[in-house]
Coordinates of C-alpha atoms (C1' of nucleotides) in Angstrom, one line a residue:
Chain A
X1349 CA 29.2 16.0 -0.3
X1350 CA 25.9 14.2 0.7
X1351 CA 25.2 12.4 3.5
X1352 CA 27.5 9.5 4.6
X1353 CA 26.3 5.6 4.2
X1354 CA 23.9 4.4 6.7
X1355 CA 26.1 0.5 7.1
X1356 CA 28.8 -1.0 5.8
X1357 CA 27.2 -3.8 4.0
X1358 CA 30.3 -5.7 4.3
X1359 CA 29.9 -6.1 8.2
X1360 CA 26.1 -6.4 8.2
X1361 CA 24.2 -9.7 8.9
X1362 CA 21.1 -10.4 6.5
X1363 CA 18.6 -13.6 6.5
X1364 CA 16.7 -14.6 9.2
X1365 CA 16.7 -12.7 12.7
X1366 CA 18.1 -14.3 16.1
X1367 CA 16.4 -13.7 19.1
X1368 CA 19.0 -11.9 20.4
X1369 CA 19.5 -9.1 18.0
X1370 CA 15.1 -9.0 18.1
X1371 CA 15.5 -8.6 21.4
X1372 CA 18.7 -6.1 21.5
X1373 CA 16.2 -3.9 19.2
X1374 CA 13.3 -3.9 21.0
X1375 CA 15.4 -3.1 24.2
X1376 CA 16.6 -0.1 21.5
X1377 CA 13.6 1.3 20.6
X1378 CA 11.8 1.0 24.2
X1379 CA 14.2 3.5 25.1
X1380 CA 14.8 5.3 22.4
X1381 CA 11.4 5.2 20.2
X1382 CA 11.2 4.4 16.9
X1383 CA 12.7 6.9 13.8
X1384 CA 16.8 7.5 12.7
X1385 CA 16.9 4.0 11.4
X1386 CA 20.3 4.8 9.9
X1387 CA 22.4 5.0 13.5
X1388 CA 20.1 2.7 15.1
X1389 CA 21.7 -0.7 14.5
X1390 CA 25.2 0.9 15.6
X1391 CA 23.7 1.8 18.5
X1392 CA 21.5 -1.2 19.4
X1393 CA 24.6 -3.1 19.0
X1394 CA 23.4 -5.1 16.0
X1395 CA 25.3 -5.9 12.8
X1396 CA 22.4 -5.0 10.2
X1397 CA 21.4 -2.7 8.0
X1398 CA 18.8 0.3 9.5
X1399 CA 16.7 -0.9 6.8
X1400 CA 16.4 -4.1 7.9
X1401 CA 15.7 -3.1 11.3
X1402 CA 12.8 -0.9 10.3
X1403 CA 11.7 -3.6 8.5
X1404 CA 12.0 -6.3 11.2
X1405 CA 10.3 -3.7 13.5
X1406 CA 7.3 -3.0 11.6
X1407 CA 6.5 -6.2 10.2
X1408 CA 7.4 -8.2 13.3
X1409 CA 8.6 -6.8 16.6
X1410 CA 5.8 -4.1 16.9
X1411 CA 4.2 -4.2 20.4
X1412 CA 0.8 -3.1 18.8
X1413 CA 0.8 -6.0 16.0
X1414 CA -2.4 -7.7 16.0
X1415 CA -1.5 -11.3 14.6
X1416 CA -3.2 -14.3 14.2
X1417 CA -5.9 -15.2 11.1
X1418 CA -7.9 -12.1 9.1
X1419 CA -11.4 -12.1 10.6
X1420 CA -14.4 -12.2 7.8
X1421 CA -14.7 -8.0 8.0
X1422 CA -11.0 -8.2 7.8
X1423 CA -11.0 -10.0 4.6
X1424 CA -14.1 -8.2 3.4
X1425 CA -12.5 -4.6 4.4
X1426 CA -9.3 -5.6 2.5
X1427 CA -11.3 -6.4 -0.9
X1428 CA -13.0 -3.1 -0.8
X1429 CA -9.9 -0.9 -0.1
X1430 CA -7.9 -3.1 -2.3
X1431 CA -10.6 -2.3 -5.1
X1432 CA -10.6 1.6 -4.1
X1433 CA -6.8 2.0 -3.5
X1434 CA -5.2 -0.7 -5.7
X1435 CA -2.1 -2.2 -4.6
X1436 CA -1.6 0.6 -2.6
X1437 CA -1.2 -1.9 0.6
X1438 CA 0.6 0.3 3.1
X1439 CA -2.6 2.9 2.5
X1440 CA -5.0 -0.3 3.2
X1441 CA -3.4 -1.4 6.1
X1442 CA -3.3 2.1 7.5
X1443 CA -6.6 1.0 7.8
X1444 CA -6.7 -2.6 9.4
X1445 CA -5.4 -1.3 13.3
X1446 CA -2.6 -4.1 14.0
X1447 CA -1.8 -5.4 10.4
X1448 CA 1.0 -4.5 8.5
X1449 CA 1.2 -3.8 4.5
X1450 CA 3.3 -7.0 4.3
X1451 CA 1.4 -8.8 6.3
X1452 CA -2.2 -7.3 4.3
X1453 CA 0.2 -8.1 0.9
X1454 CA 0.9 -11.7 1.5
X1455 CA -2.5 -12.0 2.5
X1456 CA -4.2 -10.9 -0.6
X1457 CA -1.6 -13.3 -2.8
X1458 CA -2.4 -16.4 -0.8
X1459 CA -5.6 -16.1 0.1
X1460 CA -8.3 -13.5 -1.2
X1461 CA -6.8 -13.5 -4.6
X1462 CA -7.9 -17.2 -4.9
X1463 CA -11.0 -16.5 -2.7
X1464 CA -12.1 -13.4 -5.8
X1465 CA -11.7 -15.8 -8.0
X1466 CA -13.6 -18.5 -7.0
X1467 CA -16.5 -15.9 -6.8
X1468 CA -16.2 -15.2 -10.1
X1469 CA -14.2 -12.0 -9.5
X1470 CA -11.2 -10.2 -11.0
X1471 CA -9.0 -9.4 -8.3
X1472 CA -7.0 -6.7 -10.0
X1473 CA -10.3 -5.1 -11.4
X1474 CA -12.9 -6.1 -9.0
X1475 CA -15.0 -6.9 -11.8
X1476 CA -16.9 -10.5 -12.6
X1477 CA -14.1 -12.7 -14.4
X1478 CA -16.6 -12.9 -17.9
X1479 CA -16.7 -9.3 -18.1
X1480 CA -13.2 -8.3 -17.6
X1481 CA -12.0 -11.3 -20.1
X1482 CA -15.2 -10.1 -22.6
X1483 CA -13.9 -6.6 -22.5
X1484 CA -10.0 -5.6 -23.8
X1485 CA -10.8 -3.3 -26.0
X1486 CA -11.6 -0.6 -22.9
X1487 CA -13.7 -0.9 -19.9
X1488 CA -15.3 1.4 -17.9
X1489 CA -13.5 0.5 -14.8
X1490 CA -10.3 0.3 -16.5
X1491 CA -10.8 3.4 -18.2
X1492 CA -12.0 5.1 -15.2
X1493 CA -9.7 3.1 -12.7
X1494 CA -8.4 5.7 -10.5
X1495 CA -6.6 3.4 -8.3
X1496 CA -3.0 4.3 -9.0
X1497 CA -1.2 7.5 -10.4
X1498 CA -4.1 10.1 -11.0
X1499 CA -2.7 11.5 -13.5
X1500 CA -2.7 8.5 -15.4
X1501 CA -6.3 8.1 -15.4
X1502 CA -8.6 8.6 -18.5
X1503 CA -5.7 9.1 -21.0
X1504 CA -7.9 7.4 -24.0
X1505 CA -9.9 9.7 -26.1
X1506 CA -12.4 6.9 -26.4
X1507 CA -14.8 5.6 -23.7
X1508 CA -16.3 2.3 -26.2
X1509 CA -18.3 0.8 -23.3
X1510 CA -20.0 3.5 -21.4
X1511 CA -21.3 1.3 -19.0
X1512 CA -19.9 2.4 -16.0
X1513 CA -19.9 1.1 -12.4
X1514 CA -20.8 3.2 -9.9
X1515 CA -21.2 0.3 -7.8
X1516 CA -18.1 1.5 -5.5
X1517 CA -20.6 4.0 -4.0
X1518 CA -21.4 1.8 -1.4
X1519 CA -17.9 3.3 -0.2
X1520 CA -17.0 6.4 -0.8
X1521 CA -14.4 8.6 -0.3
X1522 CA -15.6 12.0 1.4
X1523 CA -13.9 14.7 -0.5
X1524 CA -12.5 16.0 2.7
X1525 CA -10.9 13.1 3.4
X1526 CA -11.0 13.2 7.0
X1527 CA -11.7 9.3 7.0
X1528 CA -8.7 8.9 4.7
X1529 CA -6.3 10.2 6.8
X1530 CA -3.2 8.5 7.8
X1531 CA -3.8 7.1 11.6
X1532 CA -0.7 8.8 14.0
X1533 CA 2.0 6.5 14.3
X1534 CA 1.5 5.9 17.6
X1535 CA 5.2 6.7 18.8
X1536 CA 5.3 9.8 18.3
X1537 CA 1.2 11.1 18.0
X1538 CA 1.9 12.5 21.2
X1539 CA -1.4 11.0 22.3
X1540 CA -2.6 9.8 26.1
X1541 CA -4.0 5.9 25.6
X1542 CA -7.3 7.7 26.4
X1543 CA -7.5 9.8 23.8
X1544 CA -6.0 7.1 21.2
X1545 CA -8.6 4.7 22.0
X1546 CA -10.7 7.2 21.7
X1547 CA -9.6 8.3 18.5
X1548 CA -9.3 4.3 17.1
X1549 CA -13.0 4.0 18.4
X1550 CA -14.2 6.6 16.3
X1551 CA -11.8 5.7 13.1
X1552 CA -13.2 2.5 13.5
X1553 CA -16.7 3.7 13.6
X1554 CA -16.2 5.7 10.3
X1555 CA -14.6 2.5 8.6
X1556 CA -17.0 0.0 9.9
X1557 CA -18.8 -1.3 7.3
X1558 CA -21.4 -2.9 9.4
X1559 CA -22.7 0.1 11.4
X1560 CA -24.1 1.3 8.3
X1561 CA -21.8 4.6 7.5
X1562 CA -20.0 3.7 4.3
X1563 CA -17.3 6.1 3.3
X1564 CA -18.7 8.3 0.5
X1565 CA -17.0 8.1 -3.0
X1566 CA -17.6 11.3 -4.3
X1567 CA -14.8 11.4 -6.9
X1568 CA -13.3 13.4 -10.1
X1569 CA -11.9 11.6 -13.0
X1570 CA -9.8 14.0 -15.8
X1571 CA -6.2 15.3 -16.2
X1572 CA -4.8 17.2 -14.5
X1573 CA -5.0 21.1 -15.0
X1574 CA -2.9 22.8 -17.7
X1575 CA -2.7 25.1 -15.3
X1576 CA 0.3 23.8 -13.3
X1577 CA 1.2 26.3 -11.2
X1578 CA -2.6 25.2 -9.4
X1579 CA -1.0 21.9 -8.7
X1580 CA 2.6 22.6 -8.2
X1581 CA 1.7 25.0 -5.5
X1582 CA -1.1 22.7 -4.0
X1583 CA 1.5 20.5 -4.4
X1584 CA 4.2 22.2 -2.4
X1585 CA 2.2 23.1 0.2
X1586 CA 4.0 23.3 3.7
X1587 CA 1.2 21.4 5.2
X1588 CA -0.1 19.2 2.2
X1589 CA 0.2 15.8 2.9
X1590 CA 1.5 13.5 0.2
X1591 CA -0.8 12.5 -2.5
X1592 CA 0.0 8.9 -1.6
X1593 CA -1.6 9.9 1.7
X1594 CA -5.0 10.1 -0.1
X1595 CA -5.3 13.8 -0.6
X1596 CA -8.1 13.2 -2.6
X1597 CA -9.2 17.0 -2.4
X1598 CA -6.2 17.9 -4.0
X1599 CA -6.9 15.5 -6.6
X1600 CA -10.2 16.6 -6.8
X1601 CA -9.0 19.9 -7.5
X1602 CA -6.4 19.1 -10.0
X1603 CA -9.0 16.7 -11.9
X1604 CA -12.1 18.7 -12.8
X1605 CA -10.7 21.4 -14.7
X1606 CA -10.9 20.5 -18.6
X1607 CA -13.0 17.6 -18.7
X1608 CA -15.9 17.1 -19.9
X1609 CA -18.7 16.3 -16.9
X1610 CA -19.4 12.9 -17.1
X1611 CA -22.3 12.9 -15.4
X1612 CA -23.9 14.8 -17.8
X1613 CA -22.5 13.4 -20.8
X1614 CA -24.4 9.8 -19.6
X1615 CA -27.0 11.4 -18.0
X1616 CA -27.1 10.0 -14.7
X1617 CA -26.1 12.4 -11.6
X1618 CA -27.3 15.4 -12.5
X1619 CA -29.5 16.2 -15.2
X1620 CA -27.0 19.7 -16.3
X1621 CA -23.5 20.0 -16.6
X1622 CA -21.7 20.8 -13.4
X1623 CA -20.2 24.4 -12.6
X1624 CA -16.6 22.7 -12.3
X1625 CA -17.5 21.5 -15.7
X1626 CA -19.2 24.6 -17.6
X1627 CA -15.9 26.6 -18.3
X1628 CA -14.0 23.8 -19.6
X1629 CA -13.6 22.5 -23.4
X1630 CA -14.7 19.4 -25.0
X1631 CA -11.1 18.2 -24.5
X1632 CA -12.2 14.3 -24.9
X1633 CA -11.3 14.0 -21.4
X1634 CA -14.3 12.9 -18.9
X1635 CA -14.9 13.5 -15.7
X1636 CA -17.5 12.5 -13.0
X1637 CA -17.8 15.8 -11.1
X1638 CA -19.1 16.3 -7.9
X1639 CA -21.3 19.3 -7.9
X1640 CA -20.5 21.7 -6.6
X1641 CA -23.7 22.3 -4.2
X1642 CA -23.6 19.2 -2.6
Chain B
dA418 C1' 8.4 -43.4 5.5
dA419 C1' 10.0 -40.8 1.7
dC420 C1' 9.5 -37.7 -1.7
dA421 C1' 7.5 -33.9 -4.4
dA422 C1' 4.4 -30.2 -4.9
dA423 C1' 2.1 -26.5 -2.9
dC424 C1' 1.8 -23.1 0.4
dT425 C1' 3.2 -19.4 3.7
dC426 C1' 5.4 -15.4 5.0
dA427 C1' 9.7 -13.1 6.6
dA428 C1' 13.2 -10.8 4.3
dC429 C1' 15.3 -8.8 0.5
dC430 C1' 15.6 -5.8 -3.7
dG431 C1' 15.1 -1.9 -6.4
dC432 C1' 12.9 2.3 -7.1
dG433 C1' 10.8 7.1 -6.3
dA434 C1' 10.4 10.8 -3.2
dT435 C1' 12.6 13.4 0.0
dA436 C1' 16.3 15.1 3.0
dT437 C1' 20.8 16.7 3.7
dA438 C1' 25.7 18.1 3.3
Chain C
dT457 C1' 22.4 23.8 -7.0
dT458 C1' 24.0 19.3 -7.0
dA459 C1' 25.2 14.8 -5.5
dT460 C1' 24.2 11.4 -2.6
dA461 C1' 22.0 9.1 1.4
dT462 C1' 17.7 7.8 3.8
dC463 C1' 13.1 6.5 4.0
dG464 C1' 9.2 4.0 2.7
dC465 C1' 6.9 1.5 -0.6
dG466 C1' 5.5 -2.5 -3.8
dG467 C1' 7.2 -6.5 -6.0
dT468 C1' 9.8 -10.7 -5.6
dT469 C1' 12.4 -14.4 -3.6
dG470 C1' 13.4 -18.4 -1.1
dA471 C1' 13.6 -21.1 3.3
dG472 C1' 10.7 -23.5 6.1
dT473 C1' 6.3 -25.9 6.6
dT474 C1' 2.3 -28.4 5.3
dT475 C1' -0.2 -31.5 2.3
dG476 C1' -0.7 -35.0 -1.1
dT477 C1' 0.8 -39.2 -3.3

DNA sequence: AACAAACTCAACCGCGATATA
DNA sequence: TTATATCGCGGTTGAGTTTGT
């Protein structure tokens, strides 16, 4: 009946690593690439738990780790994905080549967090401090704050301050999400070095704030479809990603139906209700639709 | 120099999603 | 189909280090 445990935890070391068992591990996965963490530390030799090796290996060991201080566009890069993405730190260090989500994760709580601040900024809501303190009753980013579970979003029948900010346009999400996608793991993408520099070059051309191309945040705010068997079956998908991978064209799907179009509703966007928004019922629900012929 | 407070960051913990027997 | 293990994630902890008094 199920599978069999990965360790004895009565025979495996924990705390801090040796530089013998880094090295016995590094010696492992040279060989023998990275993945099966669950037979690896038998057969590396080392008295841990596979989860601690993964761990070890990811957050330390990794050949391709970039270390030393975050750069200004590193810092900068992590406050906007942090206010697109949330918490959602393996996602942002997906994209920061060479950092690692603990790494990105300790960095926010000793350092940026304190820096937002000091500019007068909410780090959880990206928002100035006086605003987010004046408004508790609901505000717009809160309310609209797509950031973690999707399906979460825009639960409140009441929108009280419908002064939203729009400001996150500056980066924006294509809906196809071809920018958002996971980078290969480079063990097993199968890729020459040529063609993964090339393919780094050009993610970081699409993510570089500085040359001027801004990802586009073209989004969907709502509930999900009563019609569930739309997003079960999206949802099931042999080839769908995970929705933690940023499928936001999924989400996008699963989001317009039943809301009312936002854009329309506060008249900015476009001056008529979208098409993904002309079928549906005045629910209470909002959303900010894309049309449909952009 | 000695001590305490503050800071840093590697490692651990617990959970949800997924895989497998 | 079910029970259980693995994987990967975000939150938290605590040992080691730095800074202030």
């Amino acid at each position: 009946m199920g599978r069999s445990p990965c360790c004895e935890k009565a025979h495996t070391n924990k705390g801090a690593w040796t530089k013998e068992e880094d090295q016995r591990l590094i010696n492992y996965i040279r060989v023998h690439g990275e993945g099966c963490w669950r037979s690896l530390p038998k057969a590396a030799g080392l008295l841990r738990c596979g989860k601690s090796c993964r761990l070890r290996w990811i957050n330390y060991l990794r050949p391709d780790l970039k270390r030393g201080n975050f750069t200004e566009e590193e810092d900068e890069l992590i406050i906007k994905l942090h206010s697109l993405l949330g918490n959602k730190w393996s996602l942002i260090a997906g994209r920061l080549p060479g950092r690692t989500d603990n790494e990105i994760k300790n960095y926010w709580n000793t350092h940026i967090k304190r820096k937002l601040i000091s500019r007068g900024i909410d780090p959880q809501t990206h928002r100035p401090l006086n605003l987010t303190a004046n408004t508790n009753t609901v505000t717009a980013p809160t309310e609209l704050d797509f950031r973690n579970t999707p399906t979460s979003v825009s639960k409140s029948s009441s929108i009280k301050n419908p002064s939203l900010d729009f400001n996150y346009n500056e980066f924006q999400f294509k809906s196809n999400t071809d920018s958002l996608e996971e980078p290969n793991c480079t063990a097993s993408s199968g890729m020459t070095t040529d063609e993964e520099q090339q393919e780094q070059l050009h993610k970081k051309q699409q993510y570089d704030p500085s040359n001027g191309q801004d990802l586009n945040l073209e989004l969907s705010i709502g509930i999900v479809s009563a019609d569930s068997s739309r997003v079960s079956s999206a949802n099931s998908a042999e080839s769908k990603p995970k929705v933690d991978n940023n499928n936001f064209q999924f989400l996008e799907q699963a989001m317009v139906a039943k809301a009312v179009c936002l854009c329309w509703q506060l008249g900015f966007g476009t001056s008529e209700i979208c098409r993904n928004c002309q079928n549906s019922n005045s629910n209470g629900f909002y959303s900010y639709c894309r049309p449909l012929d952009s």
